[in-house]
């Protein structure tokens, strides 16, 4: 293979692009990673964190499949916290504060060391397509680069414009270069381009903040990691705290009186902003009944005297930013390092993609991350991983890996994007997952390790380690079911009127595995295995109930309707159903059911048509 020929080209080296590039190269494909600037590799231009509600589970899923984000977050953490620990297992999730500087440096080094991966610093100006099949790309400096598959992970760089007050600049995040012509190439190929917007808050000097006037927000004093196989734990005493303060009526008055100077409210911004991560001016307008809004102080790096003001994203002018920030308790004397800005960018309508993230219009072309209308590092990384896996599998002549809604939050996200489309930047929420009790933080390995191993991404040694844990769990479960309460004298006295197995006893919230298991057997188990056993037992009734719903759901998912090319020929199908089914081209009847505007009579007609077609063959 020539130096300008690759199996896979990945455009963009953010969170999506890195997962794509490492996935395809680790599976054994010759991969080119093209980025505008080395500084963009693993850059975290917005919040200095990985994880959060639903998102933290995605990072665990990425690790279970053999991806990179969890390992990187563990290695560069400033703080690790388990969110919703007092609530049910279905909503618990990890969140790490990360060191932005070392996180990027870590990835830059990994890219340069990676086998089968070539880094190209250049701008992709156009896509090369022949007879509906991708053949490579044209670049500004390197000319034509050929490949079998291309993955676009351009993030927020396509025709991006930053806004601070009434001033606008044609640039990417943090003042870096943007992609000037890539979205034009997509438009010329027939793709529907949409305009979106996101933003970031100010950064201020840590030394200028009075933390004594704020609430201290430490991490969780427990060994926690995103990584399953080689976990890294930062000692609690070395973890950096965050702090919490609030806006107030003075803050809101200043913002309201200057709305006309906001890029968003002045009409300068045409793109649609994120519903679930609004700017502070948006919060003040939309939630006018709220007396205050949370503002978290988050450290960005041990190498910087910098604090990220989480919750104060804005496109107001610099002088107004200083004015309203100085009304907040503890920030009265804050000195600004960077002013907040909004950024507008081109993305595509994600309904133009198959669930594999391959485009319907161009064979061999995949898109992942914010270019698909999503938001967040975790959502981007999850899509990037799947695009990388599927591009590599396609190169090998294998079927794509499509994760179900009952298998992963990644599956929920991709299905939502390609089936329902978006009206604003998509953010994963636990409420989007109808089977969230199955999609837990503790069982990502059970759900996905086999997929990662069969795809050729998860190593054999890590998969064998997972099998070892599975065997341990089975042995402990058998022991607990076969041993009665009388086998533990201390407990038999406490529950003298009860006759049950240790397994049944463990369903009580006050009883834990360490109380019923012999010390020698207990010591051989890791904490994640212990946690998983307790959750499986204590939530067994709820899990079984949800399993019944999943079984019904899978019946529809097994009915393949991808062979139907034109729904307009199906009689008795509503006009709306014909239009939407022809646009989305669902792969299964289950996916068709989730398309807005498709009702049960439509599904029955499609199913009957498919059965008639098979009978006529």
Coordinates of C-alpha atoms in Angstrom, one line a residue:
X1 CA 0.0 0.0 0.0
X2 CA 1.4 3.4 -1.0
X3 CA 2.2 6.2 1.5
X4 CA -0.9 8.2 0.4
X5 CA -3.2 5.1 0.5
X6 CA -5.0 4.0 3.6
X7 CA -7.8 1.6 4.7
X8 CA -9.4 4.3 6.8
X9 CA -9.1 8.1 7.0
X10 CA -10.4 9.9 10.1
X11 CA -11.0 13.6 9.7
X12 CA -10.6 15.4 13.1
X13 CA -8.7 14.4 16.2
X14 CA -11.2 15.4 19.0
X15 CA -12.9 12.9 21.2
X16 CA -14.8 11.2 18.3
X17 CA -11.9 11.2 15.9
X18 CA -9.5 9.7 18.5
X19 CA -11.8 6.8 19.3
X20 CA -12.4 6.1 15.5
X21 CA -8.6 6.2 14.7
X22 CA -7.6 4.0 17.6
X23 CA -10.5 1.5 17.0
X24 CA -9.6 1.0 13.3
X25 CA -5.8 0.9 13.9
X26 CA -6.1 -1.5 16.8
X27 CA -8.3 -3.8 14.7
X28 CA -5.4 -3.8 12.2
X29 CA -6.4 -1.3 9.5
X30 CA -3.9 1.2 8.1
X31 CA -5.4 4.5 9.4
X32 CA -4.7 8.2 8.7
X33 CA -5.7 10.7 11.3
X34 CA -6.0 14.2 9.7
X35 CA -6.3 17.2 11.9
X36 CA -5.9 21.0 11.4
X37 CA -3.5 21.4 14.3
X38 CA -1.7 19.1 16.7
X39 CA -3.1 21.2 19.5
X40 CA -6.6 19.9 18.7
X41 CA -5.7 16.3 19.6
X42 CA -7.6 15.4 22.7
X43 CA -8.4 19.0 23.3
X44 CA -11.2 19.7 25.8
X45 CA -12.3 23.2 24.7
X46 CA -15.2 23.4 27.1
X47 CA -15.7 21.7 30.5
X48 CA -12.7 20.0 32.2
X49 CA -14.6 16.8 32.9
X50 CA -15.5 13.4 31.6
X51 CA -18.7 11.6 32.7
X52 CA -21.9 12.7 34.5
X53 CA -25.5 11.3 34.4
X54 CA -25.8 8.8 31.5
X55 CA -22.5 10.2 30.1
X56 CA -20.4 8.4 32.7
X57 CA -22.0 5.1 31.7
X58 CA -21.1 5.8 28.1
X59 CA -17.4 6.2 29.1
X60 CA -17.7 2.9 30.9
X61 CA -19.2 1.3 27.8
X62 CA -16.4 2.7 25.6
X63 CA -13.9 1.0 28.0
X64 CA -15.8 -2.3 27.9
X65 CA -15.7 -2.3 24.1
X66 CA -11.9 -1.6 24.1
X67 CA -12.0 2.2 23.6
X68 CA -9.8 4.9 25.0
X69 CA -11.7 7.6 26.8
X70 CA -12.0 5.8 30.1
X71 CA -8.3 5.0 30.3
X72 CA -7.4 8.6 29.4
X73 CA -9.8 10.1 32.0
X74 CA -8.4 7.8 34.7
X75 CA -4.8 8.7 33.9
X76 CA -5.4 12.4 33.9
X77 CA -8.0 12.9 36.6
X78 CA -8.1 15.7 39.2
X79 CA -11.1 14.3 41.0
X80 CA -13.4 11.3 40.7
X81 CA -17.0 11.3 41.9
X82 CA -19.9 8.8 41.9
X83 CA -23.0 10.8 41.2
X84 CA -26.5 9.8 42.5
X85 CA -24.8 7.2 44.9
X86 CA -27.8 7.5 47.3
X87 CA -30.3 6.7 44.5
X88 CA -31.0 3.6 42.5
X89 CA -28.4 1.7 40.5
X90 CA -30.0 2.8 37.2
X91 CA -29.0 6.4 37.6
X92 CA -25.5 6.2 39.2
X93 CA -22.7 7.4 37.1
X94 CA -19.0 8.5 37.4
X95 CA -17.7 12.0 36.7
X96 CA -14.1 12.9 36.6
X97 CA -12.5 16.3 36.7
X98 CA -9.6 16.0 34.2
X99 CA -6.4 17.9 33.7
X100 CA -6.9 19.5 30.3
X101 CA -3.2 19.9 29.6
X102 CA -2.0 16.4 30.5
X103 CA -5.1 14.8 28.9
X104 CA -4.2 16.3 25.5
X105 CA -0.5 15.5 25.9
X106 CA -1.4 11.9 26.9
X107 CA -3.4 11.5 23.6
X108 CA -0.7 13.2 21.5
X109 CA 1.9 10.7 22.8
X110 CA -0.5 7.7 22.3
X111 CA -1.2 8.8 18.7
X112 CA 2.5 9.1 17.8
X113 CA 3.2 5.7 19.4
X114 CA 0.2 3.9 17.9
X115 CA 0.9 1.1 15.4
X116 CA -1.0 1.3 12.0
X117 CA -1.8 5.0 12.7
X118 CA -0.3 8.0 10.7
X119 CA -0.9 11.6 11.9
X120 CA -1.4 14.1 9.1
X121 CA -1.5 17.9 10.0
X122 CA -3.6 19.3 7.1
X123 CA -7.0 20.5 6.1
X124 CA -9.4 18.3 4.1
X125 CA -10.9 20.5 1.4
X126 CA -13.2 18.0 -0.3
X127 CA -14.3 14.4 -0.4
X128 CA -13.6 12.2 -3.4
X129 CA -16.5 10.0 -4.5
X130 CA -16.8 7.7 -7.5
X131 CA -20.1 6.1 -8.5
X132 CA -21.6 6.7 -5.0
X133 CA -18.5 5.2 -3.2
X134 CA -15.9 7.2 -1.2
X135 CA -12.4 6.9 -2.6
X136 CA -10.5 9.3 -0.4
X137 CA -10.1 13.0 0.3
X138 CA -8.4 16.1 -1.1
X139 CA -6.2 18.1 1.3
X140 CA -4.8 21.6 1.1
X141 CA -1.1 20.6 1.6
X142 CA -0.8 16.9 0.9
X143 CA -3.0 16.7 -2.1
X144 CA -5.1 13.5 -2.7
X145 CA -5.1 10.8 0.0
X146 CA -6.9 7.6 -1.0
X147 CA -8.8 5.2 1.3
X148 CA -11.5 2.6 1.4
X149 CA -13.4 4.3 4.2
X150 CA -13.6 7.9 5.5
X151 CA -14.9 9.0 8.9
X152 CA -15.7 12.6 9.4
X153 CA -15.4 13.7 13.0
X154 CA -15.1 17.5 12.4
X155 CA -16.8 18.5 15.7
X156 CA -17.7 22.2 15.8
X157 CA -15.0 23.2 13.2
X158 CA -17.0 23.3 10.0
X159 CA -17.6 26.9 8.9
X160 CA -17.4 27.8 12.6
X161 CA -17.9 31.4 13.9
X162 CA -17.3 32.5 17.5
X163 CA -19.4 35.3 19.0
X164 CA -18.6 37.5 22.0
X165 CA -21.2 40.2 22.3
X166 CA -21.7 41.8 18.9
X167 CA -18.2 40.8 17.7
X168 CA -17.8 37.7 15.5
X169 CA -14.8 35.9 14.3
X170 CA -14.4 33.2 11.6
X171 CA -12.5 30.6 13.7
X172 CA -12.7 27.4 15.6
X173 CA -12.8 26.8 19.4
X174 CA -10.1 28.6 21.4
X175 CA -9.2 30.8 18.5
X176 CA -7.9 27.9 16.4
X177 CA -8.3 27.3 12.7
X178 CA -11.6 26.1 11.3
X179 CA -12.6 23.9 8.4
X180 CA -13.6 26.2 5.5
X181 CA -14.9 23.9 2.7
X182 CA -15.6 20.5 4.1
X183 CA -19.3 21.2 4.7
X184 CA -19.5 22.7 1.2
X185 CA -18.3 19.3 -0.1
X186 CA -21.0 17.5 1.9
X187 CA -23.7 19.9 0.6
X188 CA -22.6 19.4 -3.0
X189 CA -22.9 15.6 -2.5
X190 CA -26.5 16.1 -1.5
X191 CA -26.4 16.2 2.3
X192 CA -28.7 18.4 4.3
X193 CA -26.6 20.8 6.3
X194 CA -27.9 22.4 9.5
X195 CA -26.6 25.2 11.7
X196 CA -26.1 24.7 15.4
X197 CA -24.6 26.6 18.3
X198 CA -22.9 25.9 21.6
X199 CA -20.9 27.9 24.0
X200 CA -18.5 28.0 26.9
X201 CA -18.2 30.1 30.1
X202 CA -15.4 32.4 31.3
X203 CA -12.1 31.2 33.0
X204 CA -10.8 33.2 35.9
X205 CA -7.6 33.1 38.0
X206 CA -8.0 30.5 40.8
X207 CA -5.9 32.8 43.1
X208 CA -8.5 35.6 42.7
X209 CA -11.4 33.6 44.1
X210 CA -12.6 33.6 47.7
X211 CA -13.4 30.0 48.2
X212 CA -14.3 30.5 51.8
X213 CA -17.6 32.0 50.7
X214 CA -18.5 28.9 48.7
X215 CA -19.5 25.3 49.4
X216 CA -16.7 22.7 49.0
X217 CA -17.5 19.9 46.6
X218 CA -15.0 17.0 47.0
X219 CA -14.9 13.8 45.1
X220 CA -15.9 10.4 46.5
X221 CA -13.6 8.9 49.0
X222 CA -13.7 5.4 47.4
X223 CA -11.7 3.6 44.7
X224 CA -13.5 4.5 41.5
X225 CA -12.4 4.3 37.9
X226 CA -13.8 4.3 34.4
X227 CA -11.4 1.5 33.4
X228 CA -12.4 -2.1 34.0
X229 CA -9.1 -3.9 33.3
X230 CA -6.2 -1.7 34.5
X231 CA -7.9 0.8 36.9
X232 CA -6.0 3.8 38.1
X233 CA -7.1 5.4 41.4
X234 CA -5.9 8.9 42.4
X235 CA -5.6 8.9 46.2
X236 CA -8.4 11.0 47.7
X237 CA -6.0 13.3 49.5
X238 CA -4.5 14.3 46.1
X239 CA -7.8 15.0 44.5
X240 CA -8.8 18.6 43.8
X241 CA -12.1 19.9 45.2
X242 CA -14.7 21.9 43.2
X243 CA -16.7 24.6 44.8
X244 CA -20.3 25.7 44.5
X245 CA -21.8 29.2 44.5
X246 CA -24.9 30.8 43.0
X247 CA -26.1 33.7 40.9
X248 CA -28.4 36.2 42.5
X249 CA -31.0 38.9 41.6
X250 CA -28.2 41.5 40.9
X251 CA -26.6 39.0 38.5
X252 CA -29.9 38.5 36.7
X253 CA -30.7 42.2 36.5
X254 CA -27.4 43.0 34.8
X255 CA -28.0 40.1 32.3
X256 CA -31.6 41.2 31.6
X257 CA -30.6 44.8 31.0
X258 CA -28.0 43.8 28.5
X259 CA -29.7 41.1 26.5
X260 CA -29.6 43.2 23.3
X261 CA -25.8 42.9 23.4
X262 CA -25.9 39.1 23.6
X263 CA -25.0 37.5 20.3
X264 CA -27.9 35.1 20.7
X265 CA -30.6 37.7 21.5
X266 CA -29.3 40.3 19.1
X267 CA -30.0 38.0 16.1
X268 CA -26.3 37.5 15.2
X269 CA -26.6 33.8 15.8
X270 CA -28.8 31.7 13.5
X271 CA -27.8 28.3 14.8
X272 CA -30.0 26.4 17.4
X273 CA -28.4 26.1 20.9
X274 CA -28.5 23.2 23.3
X275 CA -31.8 22.8 25.2
X276 CA -30.2 21.0 28.2
X277 CA -27.1 23.2 28.5
X278 CA -28.4 26.7 28.1
X279 CA -26.4 29.9 28.4
X280 CA -26.8 32.0 31.6
X281 CA -28.9 34.6 29.6
X282 CA -31.1 31.8 28.4
X283 CA -31.6 30.5 31.9
X284 CA -32.5 34.0 33.2
X285 CA -35.1 34.5 30.4
X286 CA -36.5 31.0 30.3
X287 CA -36.6 30.4 34.1
X288 CA -37.4 33.9 35.2
X289 CA -39.1 32.5 38.4
X290 CA -35.7 31.2 39.6
X291 CA -34.0 33.4 42.2
X292 CA -30.6 31.8 41.6
X293 CA -28.7 29.4 39.4
X294 CA -25.8 27.1 40.4
X295 CA -22.2 28.0 39.4
X296 CA -19.5 25.4 39.9
X297 CA -15.8 26.2 40.3
X298 CA -13.9 23.5 38.4
X299 CA -10.1 23.4 38.2
X300 CA -8.7 23.0 34.6
X301 CA -5.2 21.8 35.2
X302 CA -2.5 21.5 37.9
X303 CA -0.3 23.5 35.5
X304 CA -2.7 26.4 35.3
X305 CA -4.0 28.9 37.8
X306 CA -7.3 28.6 36.1
X307 CA -10.9 27.9 37.2
X308 CA -13.8 27.1 34.8
X309 CA -17.1 28.7 35.8
X310 CA -19.5 25.9 35.1
X311 CA -23.0 27.2 34.5
X312 CA -22.1 30.7 33.2
X313 CA -21.8 30.0 29.5
X314 CA -22.6 33.2 27.7
X315 CA -22.2 35.3 24.5
X316 CA -22.5 38.6 26.3
X317 CA -19.7 41.2 25.7
X318 CA -16.5 40.9 27.8
X319 CA -17.2 44.0 30.0
X320 CA -20.7 42.7 30.8
X321 CA -19.3 39.3 31.7
X322 CA -17.0 40.9 34.2
X323 CA -19.9 43.0 35.6
X324 CA -22.3 40.1 36.3
X325 CA -19.6 37.6 37.4
X326 CA -18.4 40.1 40.1
X327 CA -21.9 40.0 41.7
X328 CA -21.6 36.3 42.5
X329 CA -20.5 35.4 46.1
X330 CA -16.8 34.5 46.1
X331 CA -16.2 36.0 42.6
X332 CA -16.3 39.7 43.6
X333 CA -12.6 40.1 42.7
X334 CA -12.2 37.5 40.1
X335 CA -9.6 38.2 37.4
X336 CA -10.5 37.0 33.9
X337 CA -8.1 34.7 31.9
X338 CA -10.5 34.0 29.0
X339 CA -13.9 35.4 28.2
X340 CA -16.9 33.3 27.4
X341 CA -18.0 32.9 23.8
X342 CA -20.7 31.1 21.7
X343 CA -19.7 29.2 18.6
X344 CA -21.8 28.5 15.5
X345 CA -21.0 25.6 13.2
X346 CA -22.3 23.4 10.4
X347 CA -23.6 19.9 11.1
X348 CA -25.7 17.4 9.2
X349 CA -29.2 16.0 9.7
X350 CA -28.3 12.6 11.3
X351 CA -31.3 10.9 9.8
X352 CA -29.1 10.7 6.7
X353 CA -27.1 7.9 8.4
X354 CA -27.6 4.2 8.9
X355 CA -27.4 2.9 12.5
X356 CA -23.8 1.9 11.6
X357 CA -23.1 5.6 11.2
X358 CA -22.4 5.0 7.5
X359 CA -24.1 7.6 5.3
X360 CA -27.0 6.4 3.1
X361 CA -25.9 8.5 0.1
X362 CA -22.2 7.6 0.0
X363 CA -21.0 4.1 0.6
X364 CA -17.9 3.9 2.8
X365 CA -18.4 7.4 4.3
X366 CA -19.1 7.6 8.1
X367 CA -19.9 10.5 10.4
X368 CA -19.5 10.7 14.2
X369 CA -19.7 13.2 17.0
X370 CA -20.9 16.8 17.0
X371 CA -21.0 16.8 13.2
X372 CA -24.1 14.6 13.7
X373 CA -25.8 17.1 15.9
X374 CA -24.8 15.7 19.3
X375 CA -23.1 17.6 22.2
X376 CA -20.5 16.5 24.7
X377 CA -17.2 14.7 24.8
X378 CA -18.8 11.4 25.8
X379 CA -21.5 11.3 23.1
X380 CA -18.8 12.1 20.6
X381 CA -16.4 9.4 21.8
X382 CA -19.2 6.8 21.8
X383 CA -20.1 7.6 18.2
X384 CA -16.5 7.8 17.1
X385 CA -15.8 4.3 18.6
X386 CA -18.7 2.8 16.7
X387 CA -17.8 4.5 13.4
X388 CA -14.3 3.2 13.8
X389 CA -15.3 -0.3 14.6
X390 CA -17.9 -0.4 11.7
X391 CA -15.5 1.1 9.1
X392 CA -12.9 -1.5 10.1
X393 CA -15.4 -4.4 10.0
X394 CA -16.6 -3.2 6.6
X395 CA -13.0 -3.2 5.3
X396 CA -12.8 -6.8 6.4
X397 CA -16.1 -7.7 4.7
X398 CA -18.0 -8.2 8.0
X399 CA -21.4 -7.0 9.2
X400 CA -21.6 -3.8 11.2
X401 CA -21.9 -3.8 15.0
X402 CA -25.3 -2.2 15.9
X403 CA -25.9 -1.9 19.6
X404 CA -29.5 -2.2 20.8
X405 CA -31.3 0.2 23.0
X406 CA -31.4 -2.5 25.6
X407 CA -27.6 -3.1 25.3
X408 CA -26.0 0.4 25.7
X409 CA -26.6 4.1 26.1
X410 CA -24.4 4.3 23.0
X411 CA -27.2 2.3 21.3
X412 CA -29.9 4.6 22.6
X413 CA -28.0 7.6 21.4
X414 CA -27.3 6.4 17.9
X415 CA -30.8 5.1 17.5
X416 CA -32.3 8.5 18.6
X417 CA -30.0 10.4 16.2
X418 CA -30.6 8.3 13.1
X419 CA -34.3 7.6 13.7
X420 CA -35.7 10.7 15.3
X421 CA -33.2 13.4 14.1
X422 CA -32.5 16.5 16.1
X423 CA -33.9 20.0 16.6
X424 CA -31.1 21.2 18.9
X425 CA -27.7 19.7 20.0
X426 CA -28.5 16.2 21.3
X427 CA -27.5 15.4 24.9
X428 CA -27.8 12.0 26.5
X429 CA -30.1 11.8 29.5
X430 CA -31.0 8.8 31.7
X431 CA -34.7 9.6 30.8
X432 CA -33.9 8.8 27.1
X433 CA -33.2 5.1 28.0
X434 CA -36.4 3.1 28.5
X435 CA -34.3 0.2 29.9
X436 CA -31.9 2.2 32.1
X437 CA -32.0 -0.3 34.9
X438 CA -30.2 -2.7 32.5
X439 CA -27.8 0.0 31.3
X440 CA -26.0 0.5 34.6
X441 CA -22.5 1.8 35.5
X442 CA -21.6 -1.6 37.1
X443 CA -22.5 -3.9 34.2
X444 CA -21.1 -2.3 31.1
X445 CA -18.6 -5.2 30.9
X446 CA -21.4 -7.8 30.9
X447 CA -23.3 -5.9 28.2
X448 CA -20.4 -5.1 25.8
X449 CA -17.1 -7.0 26.4
X450 CA -18.2 -9.9 24.1
X451 CA -19.0 -7.4 21.3
X452 CA -15.6 -5.7 21.7
X453 CA -13.8 -9.0 21.7
X454 CA -15.6 -10.3 18.6
X455 CA -15.0 -7.1 16.8
X456 CA -11.3 -7.6 17.3
X457 CA -10.9 -4.5 19.5
X458 CA -10.9 -5.8 23.1
X459 CA -7.7 -7.8 23.8
X460 CA -7.9 -11.5 24.6
X461 CA -6.2 -10.9 27.9
X462 CA -8.8 -8.4 29.0
X463 CA -11.6 -10.6 27.7
X464 CA -10.2 -13.5 29.7
X465 CA -10.1 -11.3 32.8
X466 CA -13.8 -10.4 32.3
X467 CA -14.6 -14.2 32.0
X468 CA -12.8 -14.7 35.3
X469 CA -15.0 -12.2 37.0
X470 CA -18.1 -13.8 35.5
X471 CA -17.1 -17.2 36.8
X472 CA -16.5 -15.7 40.3
X473 CA -19.9 -14.1 40.3
X474 CA -21.6 -17.4 39.3
X475 CA -19.8 -19.3 42.0
X476 CA -20.8 -16.7 44.7
X477 CA -24.4 -16.8 43.5
X478 CA -24.5 -20.6 43.8
X479 CA -23.0 -20.4 47.3
X480 CA -25.5 -17.8 48.4
X481 CA -28.5 -19.8 47.1
X482 CA -27.4 -23.1 48.6
X483 CA -26.5 -21.7 52.1
X484 CA -29.2 -21.0 54.6
X485 CA -29.4 -18.3 57.3
X486 CA -28.2 -20.8 59.9
X487 CA -24.8 -21.0 58.3
X488 CA -24.0 -17.5 59.7
X489 CA -24.5 -17.6 63.5
X490 CA -24.5 -13.8 64.0
X491 CA -27.2 -13.3 61.4
X492 CA -29.3 -16.3 62.5
X493 CA -29.6 -14.7 66.0
X494 CA -30.5 -11.3 64.5
X495 CA -33.1 -12.8 62.2
X496 CA -34.1 -15.8 64.4
X497 CA -37.7 -15.9 63.1
X498 CA -36.6 -16.0 59.4
X499 CA -36.0 -19.1 57.3
X500 CA -34.3 -18.2 54.1
X501 CA -31.2 -18.6 52.0
X502 CA -28.3 -16.1 52.2
X503 CA -29.3 -15.0 48.7
X504 CA -32.8 -14.0 49.9
X505 CA -31.4 -12.4 53.0
X506 CA -29.2 -10.2 50.8
X507 CA -32.3 -8.6 49.2
X508 CA -32.6 -6.6 52.5
X509 CA -31.0 -3.2 52.1
X510 CA -29.3 -3.4 55.5
X511 CA -27.5 -6.7 54.7
X512 CA -24.3 -6.7 52.6
X513 CA -22.1 -9.3 51.0
X514 CA -19.4 -9.0 53.6
X515 CA -21.9 -9.9 56.3
X516 CA -22.8 -13.3 54.7
X517 CA -19.7 -14.5 52.8
X518 CA -16.7 -16.2 54.6
X519 CA -13.8 -13.9 54.9
X520 CA -11.5 -16.0 52.7
X521 CA -14.0 -16.1 49.9
X522 CA -14.8 -12.4 50.2
X523 CA -11.1 -11.3 50.0
X524 CA -10.7 -12.9 46.5
X525 CA -13.3 -10.5 45.1
X526 CA -12.7 -7.0 43.7
X527 CA -14.9 -4.2 44.8
X528 CA -16.6 -3.9 41.3
X529 CA -17.5 -7.6 41.5
X530 CA -18.9 -7.1 45.0
X531 CA -20.9 -4.1 44.0
X532 CA -22.3 -6.0 40.9
X533 CA -23.4 -9.0 43.0
X534 CA -25.2 -6.8 45.5
X535 CA -27.0 -4.8 42.8
X536 CA -28.0 -8.0 40.9
X537 CA -29.5 -9.5 44.0
X538 CA -31.1 -6.4 45.5
X539 CA -32.7 -5.2 42.2
X540 CA -33.5 -8.7 40.9
X541 CA -37.3 -8.1 41.0
X542 CA -37.1 -4.9 39.0
X543 CA -34.6 -6.3 36.6
X544 CA -36.8 -9.4 35.8
X545 CA -39.8 -7.1 35.2
X546 CA -37.8 -5.0 32.8
X547 CA -36.5 -8.2 31.1
X548 CA -40.1 -9.1 30.1
X549 CA -40.5 -5.7 28.3
X550 CA -37.1 -6.2 26.6
X551 CA -38.2 -9.6 25.3
X552 CA -41.3 -8.0 23.7
X553 CA -39.2 -5.2 22.3
X554 CA -36.8 -7.7 20.7
X555 CA -39.5 -9.4 18.7
X556 CA -40.0 -6.2 16.7
X557 CA -36.2 -5.6 16.4
X558 CA -35.7 -9.0 14.8
X559 CA -38.1 -8.2 11.9
X560 CA -35.7 -7.0 9.2
X561 CA -37.3 -4.5 6.8
X562 CA -34.1 -3.2 5.2
X563 CA -35.0 -4.9 1.9
X564 CA -37.9 -2.5 1.3
X565 CA -36.4 0.2 -1.0
X566 CA -39.6 2.2 -1.8
X567 CA -42.5 2.5 0.6
X568 CA -44.5 4.5 -1.9
X569 CA -45.5 1.2 -3.6
X570 CA -47.1 -0.2 -0.4
X571 CA -50.9 0.2 -0.6
X572 CA -52.9 1.4 2.4
X573 CA -49.9 3.1 4.0
X574 CA -50.5 6.7 5.1
X575 CA -48.8 9.4 3.1
X576 CA -46.9 10.6 6.2
X577 CA -45.7 7.1 6.8
X578 CA -44.5 6.7 3.2
X579 CA -42.6 10.0 3.3
X580 CA -40.9 9.3 6.7
X581 CA -40.1 5.7 6.0
X582 CA -38.5 6.6 2.7
X583 CA -36.4 9.3 4.4
X584 CA -35.2 7.3 7.4
X585 CA -35.0 3.8 5.7
X586 CA -35.3 1.9 9.0
X587 CA -33.5 -1.4 9.3
X588 CA -36.0 -3.1 11.5
X589 CA -39.7 -2.8 12.4
X590 CA -38.7 -1.8 15.9
X591 CA -36.8 1.2 14.5
X592 CA -39.8 2.1 12.3
X593 CA -42.0 2.1 15.4
X594 CA -39.8 4.8 17.0
X595 CA -40.2 7.2 14.0
X596 CA -42.4 10.1 15.0
X597 CA -45.7 10.0 13.1
X598 CA -45.6 6.2 12.4
X599 CA -48.6 4.5 14.1
X600 CA -49.5 0.9 14.6
X601 CA -51.7 0.5 11.5
X602 CA -48.7 1.6 9.4
X603 CA -46.5 -1.0 11.1
X604 CA -49.1 -3.8 10.5
X605 CA -49.3 -2.8 6.8
X606 CA -45.5 -2.9 6.4
X607 CA -45.3 -6.2 8.2
X608 CA -48.1 -7.7 5.9
X609 CA -46.3 -6.3 2.8
X610 CA -43.0 -7.9 3.8
X611 CA -44.7 -11.3 4.5
X612 CA -46.4 -11.1 1.0
X613 CA -43.1 -10.4 -0.6
X614 CA -41.5 -13.4 1.0
X615 CA -44.5 -15.7 0.0
X616 CA -44.1 -14.5 -3.6
X617 CA -40.4 -15.4 -3.8

